[in-house]
Coordinates of C-alpha atoms and ligand atoms in Angstrom, one line a residue:
M241 CA -21.0 46.8 -25.3
V242 CA -22.7 47.3 -21.8
F243 CA -19.7 45.6 -20.2
L244 CA -17.3 47.6 -22.1
E245 CA -19.2 50.8 -20.9
I246 CA -18.8 49.8 -17.5
F247 CA -15.1 49.9 -17.9
T248 CA -14.8 53.0 -20.0
G249 CA -17.7 55.1 -19.0
P250 CA -17.4 58.3 -16.5
R251 CA -18.2 56.4 -13.5
S252 CA -15.8 53.5 -14.4
F253 CA -13.5 53.5 -11.4
G254 CA -16.3 53.5 -8.9
T255 CA -18.3 50.8 -10.7
V256 CA -15.3 48.7 -11.2
A257 CA -14.5 48.9 -7.5
W258 CA -18.1 48.0 -6.6
I259 CA -18.1 44.9 -8.9
L260 CA -14.7 43.7 -7.5
I261 CA -16.2 44.2 -3.8
S262 CA -19.3 42.3 -4.8
L263 CA -17.2 39.5 -6.2
A264 CA -14.8 39.3 -3.3
A265 CA -17.8 39.2 -0.9
T266 CA -19.6 36.6 -3.0
I267 CA -16.4 34.4 -3.1
F268 CA -16.0 34.8 0.8
V269 CA -19.5 34.1 1.7
R270 CA -19.4 30.9 -0.7
F271 CA -16.0 30.0 0.7
W272 CA -17.2 30.4 4.3
S273 CA -20.7 28.6 3.8
D274 CA -18.8 25.8 1.7
N275 CA -16.4 25.4 4.8
Y276 CA -19.2 25.6 7.3
L277 CA -21.3 22.9 5.2
R278 CA -18.4 20.6 4.8
A279 CA -17.7 20.8 8.5
Q280 CA -21.4 20.0 9.3
K281 CA -21.4 17.3 7.1
L282 CA -18.4 15.7 8.7
K283 CA -19.8 16.4 12.0
R284 CA -23.1 14.6 11.2
Q285 CA -23.4 11.7 13.3
R286 CA -24.1 8.5 11.0
I287 CA -24.3 5.9 13.6
D288 CA -25.5 5.4 17.2
V289 CA -22.2 4.2 19.2
P290 CA -19.8 5.9 21.8
I291 CA -17.4 8.5 20.7
L292 CA -14.0 7.9 22.1
N293 CA -12.1 11.0 21.9
L294 CA -14.7 13.9 21.7
K295 CA -15.6 16.0 24.5
G296 CA -18.6 18.3 23.5
N297 CA -17.8 20.3 20.4
E298 CA -13.9 20.2 21.1
Y299 CA -13.2 18.8 17.7
D300 CA -9.8 20.4 17.4
A301 CA -8.7 18.9 20.9
A302 CA -10.0 15.6 19.7
L303 CA -8.0 15.8 16.3
K304 CA -4.8 16.7 18.1
A305 CA -5.2 13.8 20.5
Y306 CA -5.7 11.6 17.6
V307 CA -2.7 12.9 15.5
A308 CA -0.3 12.9 18.6
D309 CA -1.0 9.1 19.7
A310 CA -3.5 7.3 17.4
K311 CA -2.1 4.0 18.7
G312 CA -2.9 5.0 22.5
L313 CA -6.3 6.1 21.4
L314 CA -6.9 2.8 19.8
Q315 CA -5.4 0.8 22.7
R316 CA -8.1 2.4 24.9
G317 CA -10.8 1.6 22.3
Y318 CA -9.6 -2.0 22.2
K319 CA -9.8 -2.3 25.8
E320 CA -13.3 -0.7 26.1
F321 CA -14.8 -2.1 23.0
K322 CA -12.9 -5.1 22.1
H323 CA -16.1 -7.2 20.9
G324 CA -17.9 -3.9 20.1
I325 CA -18.3 -0.7 17.8
Y326 CA -17.2 2.9 18.5
Q327 CA -16.2 6.0 16.9
I328 CA -13.4 8.5 17.0
W329 CA -12.9 11.7 15.4
S330 CA -10.0 11.6 13.2
L331 CA -8.5 13.2 10.1
H332 CA -11.4 12.3 8.2
G333 CA -14.2 13.2 10.6
F334 CA -16.2 10.5 12.3
T335 CA -14.6 7.1 11.9
T336 CA -16.4 4.0 13.1
I337 CA -14.1 1.4 14.6
V338 CA -15.6 -1.9 14.1
S339 CA -14.3 -5.1 16.0
P340 CA -13.2 -8.0 14.0
D341 CA -15.7 -10.0 15.3
F342 CA -18.1 -8.6 12.7
L343 CA -15.8 -8.7 9.7
E344 CA -17.2 -11.9 8.6
E345 CA -20.7 -10.3 8.7
L346 CA -19.7 -7.1 7.1
S347 CA -17.9 -8.9 4.2
S348 CA -20.9 -11.1 3.3
L349 CA -23.1 -8.1 2.7
P350 CA -24.2 -7.8 -0.7
P351 CA -21.7 -6.1 -3.0
G352 CA -22.5 -2.2 -3.2
T353 CA -23.5 -2.1 0.5
I354 CA -19.9 -1.3 1.7
D355 CA -17.2 -0.3 -0.6
F356 CA -13.4 -0.2 -0.2
Y357 CA -12.7 2.2 -3.3
E358 CA -15.1 4.8 -1.8
G359 CA -13.4 4.4 1.5
T360 CA -9.8 4.9 -0.2
R361 CA -11.2 7.8 -2.0
K362 CA -12.7 9.4 1.3
R363 CA -9.4 8.8 3.0
M364 CA -6.6 9.9 0.3
V365 CA -8.3 12.1 -2.4
G366 CA -11.5 13.8 -0.6
D367 CA -14.6 14.9 -2.4
Y368 CA -12.8 16.6 -5.3
E369 CA -11.4 13.8 -7.6
W370 CA -8.1 15.1 -8.6
V371 CA -6.8 11.5 -9.1
K372 CA -8.6 8.3 -9.8
L373 CA -7.9 5.7 -7.3
G374 CA -9.1 2.2 -7.6
D375 CA -10.5 0.5 -10.7
P376 CA -11.9 -3.2 -10.6
L377 CA -9.7 -3.9 -13.6
E378 CA -6.7 -3.5 -11.4
A379 CA -7.7 -5.9 -8.8
H380 CA -9.0 -8.5 -11.5
T381 CA -5.8 -8.5 -13.4
I382 CA -3.6 -9.0 -10.4
L383 CA -5.4 -11.7 -8.9
K384 CA -6.1 -13.6 -12.1
D385 CA -3.1 -12.9 -14.5
L386 CA -0.2 -11.6 -12.2
T387 CA -0.7 -14.5 -9.7
Q388 CA -1.1 -17.2 -12.3
N389 CA 1.7 -16.0 -14.6
F390 CA 4.1 -15.2 -12.2
G391 CA 5.5 -18.8 -11.8
S392 CA 6.6 -18.8 -15.4
L393 CA 8.6 -15.8 -15.0
L394 CA 10.7 -16.7 -12.2
S395 CA 13.9 -17.1 -13.9
E396 CA 13.8 -13.5 -15.3
V397 CA 12.8 -12.4 -11.9
A398 CA 15.9 -14.0 -10.5
D399 CA 18.1 -12.4 -13.2
E400 CA 16.7 -9.1 -12.3
I401 CA 17.4 -9.6 -8.3
D402 CA 20.8 -10.3 -9.2
H403 CA 21.2 -7.6 -11.5
A404 CA 19.4 -5.2 -8.9
L405 CA 21.6 -6.5 -5.9
S406 CA 24.9 -5.9 -7.8
T407 CA 24.1 -2.3 -8.9
E408 CA 21.9 -1.1 -6.1
L409 CA 23.9 -2.0 -3.2
P410 CA 27.7 -1.2 -2.5
E411 CA 30.2 -3.9 -3.0
C412 CA 30.3 -4.5 0.8
K413 CA 33.6 -6.4 0.9
D414 CA 33.9 -5.6 4.5
W415 CA 31.1 -4.4 6.9
T416 CA 29.5 -1.4 5.2
P417 CA 26.7 0.8 6.4
V418 CA 23.7 0.9 3.9
T419 CA 20.6 2.8 4.2
I420 CA 18.4 0.2 3.6
Q421 CA 14.9 1.4 2.6
P422 CA 15.8 3.8 -0.5
R423 CA 18.1 0.8 -1.7
I424 CA 15.1 -1.8 -1.2
L425 CA 12.8 0.5 -3.0
R426 CA 15.1 0.4 -6.0
I427 CA 15.4 -3.4 -5.9
V428 CA 11.6 -4.0 -5.5
S429 CA 11.1 -1.4 -8.4
L430 CA 13.3 -3.3 -10.7
M431 CA 12.2 -6.7 -9.8
T432 CA 8.7 -5.8 -10.2
G433 CA 9.0 -3.6 -13.2
R434 CA 10.3 -6.8 -14.9
V435 CA 6.9 -8.4 -14.5
F436 CA 5.0 -5.3 -14.9
V437 CA 6.6 -3.4 -17.9
G438 CA 9.2 -6.2 -19.1
P439 CA 13.0 -5.8 -20.1
E440 CA 12.2 -2.9 -22.4
L441 CA 11.3 -0.5 -19.7
N442 CA 12.2 -1.9 -16.4
R443 CA 15.6 -0.1 -16.0
N444 CA 14.6 3.0 -17.6
E445 CA 15.2 5.7 -15.0
E446 CA 12.3 7.8 -16.0
W447 CA 9.9 4.7 -15.7
L448 CA 11.8 4.0 -12.3
H449 CA 11.2 7.4 -11.1
I450 CA 7.6 7.6 -11.8
S451 CA 6.6 4.2 -10.7
S452 CA 8.4 4.6 -7.3
N453 CA 7.4 8.0 -6.5
F454 CA 3.9 8.0 -7.7
M455 CA 2.5 6.8 -4.2
M456 CA 4.5 9.1 -2.1
D457 CA 3.5 12.0 -4.3
I458 CA -0.1 11.2 -3.9
Y459 CA 0.4 11.1 -0.1
I460 CA 2.0 14.5 -0.1
A461 CA -0.4 16.0 -2.7
S462 CA -3.4 14.8 -0.9
N463 CA -2.3 16.2 2.6
A464 CA -1.2 19.5 0.8
L465 CA -4.7 19.8 -0.9
Y466 CA -6.7 18.8 2.3
K467 CA -5.7 22.5 3.9
Y468 CA -7.9 23.9 1.5
S469 CA -11.8 24.1 1.5
H470 CA -13.8 21.9 -0.6
F471 CA -15.0 24.8 -2.7
M472 CA -11.4 25.8 -3.3
R473 CA -10.0 22.6 -4.2
P474 CA -10.4 22.4 -7.9
F475 CA -8.7 25.6 -8.3
A476 CA -6.1 24.8 -5.6
A477 CA -5.3 21.6 -7.3
R478 CA -4.6 23.3 -10.5
F479 CA -2.9 26.3 -9.5
L480 CA -1.8 26.3 -5.8
V481 CA -0.6 22.8 -5.0
P482 CA 2.6 22.0 -7.0
E483 CA 2.7 18.5 -5.6
I484 CA -0.7 17.8 -7.6
R485 CA 0.9 19.0 -10.7
K486 CA 3.7 16.5 -10.1
V487 CA 1.4 13.6 -9.8
W488 CA -0.2 14.7 -13.1
R489 CA 3.2 14.9 -14.7
H490 CA 4.0 11.2 -13.7
Q491 CA 0.7 10.3 -15.2
A492 CA 1.7 12.2 -18.3
T493 CA 5.0 10.4 -18.5
A494 CA 3.4 7.1 -17.9
K495 CA 1.4 7.9 -21.0
R496 CA 4.4 8.8 -22.9
L497 CA 6.3 5.6 -22.2
L498 CA 3.4 3.3 -22.2
V499 CA 1.2 4.1 -24.8
P500 CA 3.6 3.5 -27.7
I501 CA 4.4 0.3 -26.8
M502 CA 0.5 -0.7 -26.4
E503 CA 0.1 0.9 -30.0
Q504 CA 3.2 -1.2 -31.4
R505 CA 1.8 -4.4 -29.7
Q506 CA -1.6 -3.9 -31.2
R507 CA -0.3 -3.1 -34.6
D508 CA 2.0 -6.4 -34.4
A509 CA -0.8 -8.6 -33.1
A510 CA -3.0 -7.4 -36.2
S511 CA -0.3 -7.7 -38.8
N512 CA 1.6 -10.9 -37.5
P513 CA -0.3 -14.1 -37.0
N514 CA 2.8 -15.5 -35.5
F515 CA 3.1 -12.6 -32.9
K516 CA 3.7 -13.7 -29.5
K517 CA 2.1 -11.6 -26.8
P518 CA 4.8 -10.5 -24.2
N519 CA 3.9 -12.1 -20.6
D520 CA 3.7 -8.7 -18.7
M521 CA 1.3 -6.4 -16.6
I522 CA 0.9 -4.1 -19.9
Q523 CA -0.3 -7.0 -21.9
W524 CA -2.5 -8.6 -19.4
L525 CA -4.2 -5.1 -18.9
M526 CA -4.5 -4.7 -22.7
D527 CA -6.2 -8.0 -22.8
N528 CA -8.5 -7.6 -20.1
N529 CA -9.5 -4.1 -21.2
A530 CA -10.3 -5.4 -24.7
K531 CA -12.9 -7.7 -23.3
E532 CA -14.7 -4.9 -21.5
K533 CA -18.0 -3.6 -22.7
H534 CA -16.5 0.1 -22.7
P535 CA -12.7 -0.3 -23.2
R536 CA -10.7 2.3 -21.8
S537 CA -8.4 4.3 -23.8
F538 CA -4.4 3.4 -24.1
A539 CA -3.8 6.5 -22.1
E540 CA -6.2 5.6 -19.4
L541 CA -4.7 2.1 -19.4
A542 CA -1.4 3.9 -18.8
K543 CA -2.5 5.7 -15.8
L544 CA -4.2 2.5 -14.6
H545 CA -0.7 0.9 -14.8
L546 CA 0.8 3.3 -12.6
L547 CA -1.9 2.7 -10.2
V548 CA -0.8 -0.8 -10.1
C549 CA 2.6 0.2 -9.1
F550 CA 1.0 2.5 -6.4
S551 CA -0.4 -0.6 -4.8
A552 CA 2.5 -2.8 -5.3
L553 CA 6.0 -1.1 -4.6
H554 CA 5.6 0.7 -1.3
T555 CA 4.0 -1.8 0.5
S556 CA 6.5 -4.5 -0.4
T557 CA 9.3 -2.1 0.1
L558 CA 8.3 -1.2 3.7
A559 CA 7.6 -5.0 4.5
M560 CA 11.2 -5.9 3.4
T561 CA 12.7 -3.1 5.2
H562 CA 10.9 -4.6 8.4
F563 CA 12.2 -8.1 7.7
L564 CA 15.7 -6.8 7.4
Y565 CA 15.7 -4.6 10.4
D566 CA 14.1 -7.8 12.3
L567 CA 16.7 -10.1 11.1
A568 CA 19.6 -7.7 11.9
A569 CA 18.4 -7.3 15.5
R570 CA 17.9 -11.2 15.8
P571 CA 20.9 -12.7 14.1
E572 CA 20.0 -16.2 15.7
Y573 CA 17.4 -16.6 12.7
V574 CA 19.8 -16.2 10.0
E575 CA 21.4 -19.8 9.9
P576 CA 18.1 -21.5 10.2
L577 CA 16.5 -19.6 7.3
R578 CA 19.7 -20.0 5.4
E579 CA 19.5 -23.9 6.2
E580 CA 15.9 -24.0 4.9
Q581 CA 16.9 -22.1 1.8
Y582 CA 20.0 -24.1 1.0
A583 CA 17.8 -27.4 1.3
I584 CA 15.3 -26.0 -1.1
Q585 CA 17.9 -24.8 -3.6
K586 CA 19.7 -27.9 -3.4
A587 CA 16.6 -30.0 -4.2
C588 CA 15.3 -27.9 -7.0
K589 CA 18.8 -27.6 -8.7
G590 CA 18.3 -23.9 -9.8
I591 CA 15.7 -21.3 -9.7
P592 CA 12.9 -22.3 -7.1
S593 CA 9.5 -22.6 -8.5
K594 CA 6.2 -21.1 -6.8
F595 CA 6.1 -24.9 -5.4
D596 CA 9.3 -24.3 -3.9
Y597 CA 8.6 -21.1 -2.3
N598 CA 5.7 -22.6 -0.7
K599 CA 8.3 -24.9 1.1
M600 CA 9.9 -22.0 2.6
I601 CA 7.8 -22.5 5.9
R602 CA 10.3 -20.8 8.2
M603 CA 10.7 -17.8 5.9
D604 CA 7.0 -17.4 5.6
S605 CA 6.7 -17.6 9.3
F606 CA 9.5 -15.0 9.9
M607 CA 7.8 -12.6 7.2
K608 CA 4.2 -13.0 9.0
E609 CA 5.8 -12.3 12.4
S610 CA 7.5 -9.4 11.3
Q611 CA 4.4 -8.0 9.6
R612 CA 2.3 -8.8 12.7
L613 CA 4.6 -6.5 14.8
N614 CA 5.3 -3.9 12.0
P615 CA 2.2 -3.6 9.9
P616 CA 1.7 -0.8 7.4
S617 CA -1.2 0.6 9.4
L618 CA -2.9 0.6 12.7
M619 CA -6.1 -0.1 10.9
T620 CA -7.3 -1.8 7.7
Y621 CA -10.6 -2.6 6.0
S622 CA -11.4 0.9 4.9
R623 CA -14.7 0.9 3.9
L624 CA -17.6 3.4 3.1
V625 CA -21.2 2.7 3.7
L626 CA -23.2 3.3 0.4
T627 CA -26.5 1.7 1.5
E628 CA -28.1 1.4 5.1
F629 CA -27.9 -2.0 6.9
T630 CA -28.2 -3.3 10.3
L631 CA -25.6 -5.6 12.1
S632 CA -26.8 -8.6 14.2
N633 CA -26.0 -6.6 17.3
G634 CA -28.6 -4.3 16.3
V635 CA -26.2 -1.4 15.3
K636 CA -27.7 0.6 12.2
F637 CA -25.1 1.7 9.5
T638 CA -26.2 4.8 7.4
P639 CA -24.6 6.1 4.1
G640 CA -21.6 7.7 4.6
T641 CA -20.3 5.9 7.6
Y642 CA -16.8 5.4 7.3
I643 CA -15.4 2.0 8.8
L644 CA -12.1 0.6 9.9
T645 CA -10.9 -2.2 12.1
P646 CA -8.0 -1.9 14.6
A647 CA -5.9 -4.6 12.8
A648 CA -2.7 -3.7 14.6
L649 CA -4.4 -4.1 18.1
V650 CA -5.7 -7.5 17.0
S651 CA -2.0 -8.5 16.4
L652 CA -0.9 -7.5 19.9
D653 CA -3.6 -9.3 21.7
D654 CA -2.4 -12.0 24.1
D655 CA -5.6 -13.6 23.9
I656 CA -5.0 -14.3 20.3
W657 CA -1.2 -14.7 20.1
E658 CA 0.8 -16.2 23.0
S659 CA 3.1 -13.6 24.4
A660 CA 1.9 -11.3 21.6
N661 CA 4.6 -8.6 22.2
E662 CA 7.3 -11.2 21.8
F663 CA 8.9 -11.5 18.4
R664 CA 8.9 -15.3 17.8
G665 CA 10.2 -15.5 14.2
F666 CA 9.0 -19.2 13.9
R667 CA 5.8 -18.9 15.6
F668 CA 3.7 -19.4 12.5
A669 CA 5.9 -22.4 11.3
D670 CA 5.2 -23.9 14.7
L671 CA 1.5 -23.3 14.4
R672 CA 1.4 -24.8 11.0
S673 CA 3.2 -27.9 12.0
R674 CA 0.2 -28.8 14.3
S675 CA -2.1 -30.4 11.9
K676 CA -2.9 -30.5 8.1
D677 CA -5.6 -27.9 8.7
D678 CA -3.3 -25.6 10.6
M679 CA -0.9 -25.9 7.6
H680 CA -2.9 -23.4 5.5
K681 CA -4.4 -21.3 8.3
F682 CA -1.1 -19.5 9.3
Q683 CA 0.6 -18.5 6.0
F684 CA 2.0 -15.1 5.2
T685 CA -1.2 -14.6 2.7
T686 CA -3.8 -16.0 4.9
I687 CA -6.4 -13.4 5.8
T688 CA -8.7 -13.9 8.9
P689 CA -10.2 -11.7 11.5
K690 CA -6.9 -12.5 13.4
A691 CA -4.6 -11.5 10.6
L692 CA -5.9 -8.3 9.1
H693 CA -2.7 -6.8 7.3
F694 CA -3.9 -7.6 3.9
G695 CA -7.4 -6.4 4.7
H696 CA -10.4 -8.8 4.7
G697 CA -13.3 -10.0 2.4
R698 CA -13.9 -9.7 -1.2
Q699 CA -11.6 -6.5 -1.5
G700 CA -8.7 -8.0 0.5
C701 CA -5.5 -7.4 -1.0
P702 CA -5.4 -9.2 -4.4
G703 CA -1.5 -8.5 -4.8
R704 CA -0.7 -10.6 -1.5
F705 CA 0.3 -13.7 -3.3
F706 CA 2.8 -12.1 -5.6
A707 CA 4.0 -10.0 -2.8
S708 CA 4.8 -13.2 -0.9
Y709 CA 6.8 -14.9 -3.7
E710 CA 8.5 -11.8 -4.7
L711 CA 9.6 -10.8 -1.0
K712 CA 10.8 -14.6 -0.6
A713 CA 12.7 -14.2 -3.8
I714 CA 14.5 -11.2 -2.7
F715 CA 14.8 -12.0 1.1
S716 CA 16.4 -15.4 0.2
R717 CA 18.7 -13.9 -2.3
I718 CA 19.9 -11.1 0.4
I719 CA 20.5 -13.5 3.2
E720 CA 22.2 -15.8 0.7
T721 CA 24.5 -13.0 -0.6
F722 CA 25.2 -10.9 2.6
D723 CA 25.7 -10.9 6.3
I724 CA 23.7 -8.5 8.2
K725 CA 24.0 -6.8 11.4
L726 CA 22.8 -3.7 13.4
L727 CA 24.9 -0.6 13.1
D728 CA 24.4 0.1 16.9
E729 CA 23.7 -3.0 18.7
K730 CA 23.0 -1.1 21.8
A731 CA 20.3 1.0 20.1
G732 CA 18.7 -1.9 18.9
R733 CA 16.4 -2.3 16.0
P734 CA 15.5 0.9 14.3
T735 CA 12.4 2.3 15.9
N736 CA 9.3 2.5 13.8
K737 CA 7.4 5.9 13.1
I738 CA 3.6 6.4 13.3
F739 CA 1.7 9.2 11.8
G740 CA -2.0 9.2 12.2
A741 CA -2.6 5.5 11.6
A742 CA 0.5 5.0 9.3
I743 CA 3.3 3.0 10.6
T744 CA 6.7 3.2 8.6
P745 CA 10.1 1.7 9.3
D746 CA 12.8 4.5 9.9
E747 CA 13.7 5.4 6.4
S748 CA 17.0 6.6 7.3
A749 CA 18.1 3.8 9.4
Q750 CA 21.3 1.8 8.5
L751 CA 22.3 -1.6 8.6
L752 CA 25.8 -3.0 8.1
L753 CA 25.9 -5.3 5.2
R754 CA 29.2 -7.7 4.3
R755 CA 29.2 -9.6 1.0
R756 CA 29.4 -13.3 1.5
R757 CA 31.5 -15.7 -0.8
A758 CA 29.6 -17.3 -3.6
V759 CA 27.7 -20.4 -3.0
R760 CA 28.5 -23.6 -4.9
E761 CA 27.4 -27.0 -5.0
C762 CA 29.8 -29.2 -3.7
G763 CA 28.7 -33.0 -4.0
N764 CA 25.6 -33.1 -2.0
E765 CA 26.3 -30.0 -0.1
L766 CA 25.9 -26.3 -0.9
R767 CA 29.3 -24.5 0.5
L768 CA 30.9 -20.9 0.5
V769 CA 33.7 -21.1 -1.8
Ligands
HEM160 C1 3.3 -6.9 1.9 C2 2.8 -6.1 0.9 C3 1.3 -5.7 0.9 C4 0.5 -5.2 1.8 C5 0.9 -5.3 3.4 C6 -0.7 -4.9 1.3 C7 -1.9 -4.4 1.9 C8 -3.0 -4.0 1.4 C9 -4.3 -3.9 2.4 C10 -4.4 -3.6 3.7 C11 -5.2 -3.5 1.2 C12 -6.6 -3.3 1.7 C13 -7.6 -4.3 1.7 C14 -8.9 -4.3 2.4 O1 -9.0 -3.3 2.7 O2 -9.6 -5.2 2.5 C15 -4.8 -3.7 0.0 C16 -5.3 -3.7 -1.2 C17 -4.7 -3.9 -2.4 N1 -3.8 -4.0 -2.7 FE1 -2.1 -4.9 -1.5 N2 -0.8 -5.1 -0.2 C18 0.6 -5.6 -0.6 C19 1.1 -5.8 -1.5 C20 0.5 -5.5 -2.9 C21 1.0 -5.8 -4.0 C22 2.5 -6.4 -4.4 C23 0.1 -5.6 -4.9 C24 0.1 -5.6 -6.6 C25 0.7 -6.4 -7.3 C26 -1.2 -5.0 -4.4 C27 -2.4 -4.7 -4.8 C28 -3.4 -4.2 -4.1 C29 -4.8 -3.6 -4.8 C30 -5.0 -3.5 -6.1 C31 -5.4 -3.4 -3.8 C32 -7.0 -3.0 -3.6 C33 -7.9 -3.9 -3.9 C34 -9.1 -3.8 -4.7 O3 -8.9 -3.1 -5.8 O4 -10.2 -4.4 -4.4 N3 -0.9 -5.2 -2.8 N4 -3.5 -4.2 0.0

């Protein structure tokens, strides 16, 4: 009643105006104080080490310098603090850059001291959690089920690659310009989808759309939301940032497509004692979830499934695009790679097994060399400190310290890699041939403080084994089926782009492809016919 009187009483206009002004003032003060407190929180020093790019209070200038040339800044840092620890002021406030010398020590800290998920959340989502990233069930299922079961799926995968190469690439009877990256994304999505959702769904355009766009849309949405203050974010996420609603729509579509499949499988398993469980990511997630103390709903599992695609598709697509750019720029590697592949194909008389892929040492080396010079990021090992600890050099880390390591600079270090700036496709094959021990030290999937593009430690990339097999399967099929060369030989390899710490191949670059004639086994040889 009192409320109604305010609006209907004789002094209603003045009172309403007063209320509105007070409300606006409250929001302004809250908004301002929130921004102020957030800025203060970011500016709080959590670790006593030198800061490279900040003079006095010139935070904006420091950020500008970081965005304009993060690589140059990290190169300077690597020169000055190669074996030490320093800070930079970056898009995420103070960021502590730790020399790889300390990674073994950091990685052996008790669980819960530093955390990958919290680091990722800080970097990509911010304090307001509008999308859930990181669930231990994901890494567990990838490492255990995907890695173990992939071998038995290789013939289906080979079928899918053949289908993808014929539908996603032009006929290329003669040399044809092809924009590589979007085509590779489709090929990787189809192939991965065969393993993740099975033939029931993997060619469904709606599924392909959400699985292959989810990651980029999260990045875009995340950047859009970062422009709003912490206080405004819950409101902005819902009403002002359409990119976020797009991400939520992808999740809703995933639920619509995946939940009925899960429910049907659950019914079949309950009613039919002879029900044979499909061998795919949907089933592995369902089975592992059912063993949990508090199992997630199927709707939550559907969202988690999309998160697996988030981790898997773009990373592999970027890697494969780099491989092809590197191969087109260095045609002298084509025949030695084909030679190795023919020899293995001839020996296995059909679809190569995991064991056969392990024998593709030249290809493994070429992939690792391409990754060394074209990693997805200047830095990896993104971790947030959760509980205080002190390293052996006496530096104390307090909660909230955000850590990264300069992976790309380690890869370019002449003290570690001979002629580090030179592309030597079989560098790692040569290193592996030195001794039995070295055979395992320099594989594409091997993580060491000198090879950090899959991260490091307990939370290093669990998908790298699958990535290695799938990339070899696609790469070998491409070089078997196509001749490849640069569109413009004078311009050379398409130049990578760097934004902040992210490194991407030029997504609009084209290569020339020409379909080769079919390969057939003739007596003891494989020949073009
Ligand atoms: C060439 C391809 C790939 C690259 C370069 C790559 C790189 C990385 C890196 C740098 C990390 C952070 C690790 C750390 O900070 O210690 C990571 C984490 C992760 N990757 Fe990959 N990755 C690739 C492929 C894949 C694939 C194919 C999958 C899934 C099948 C996958 C699933 C994951 C997951 C789930 C995590 C988070 C780890 C956790 O939850 O503990 N990745 N990856």
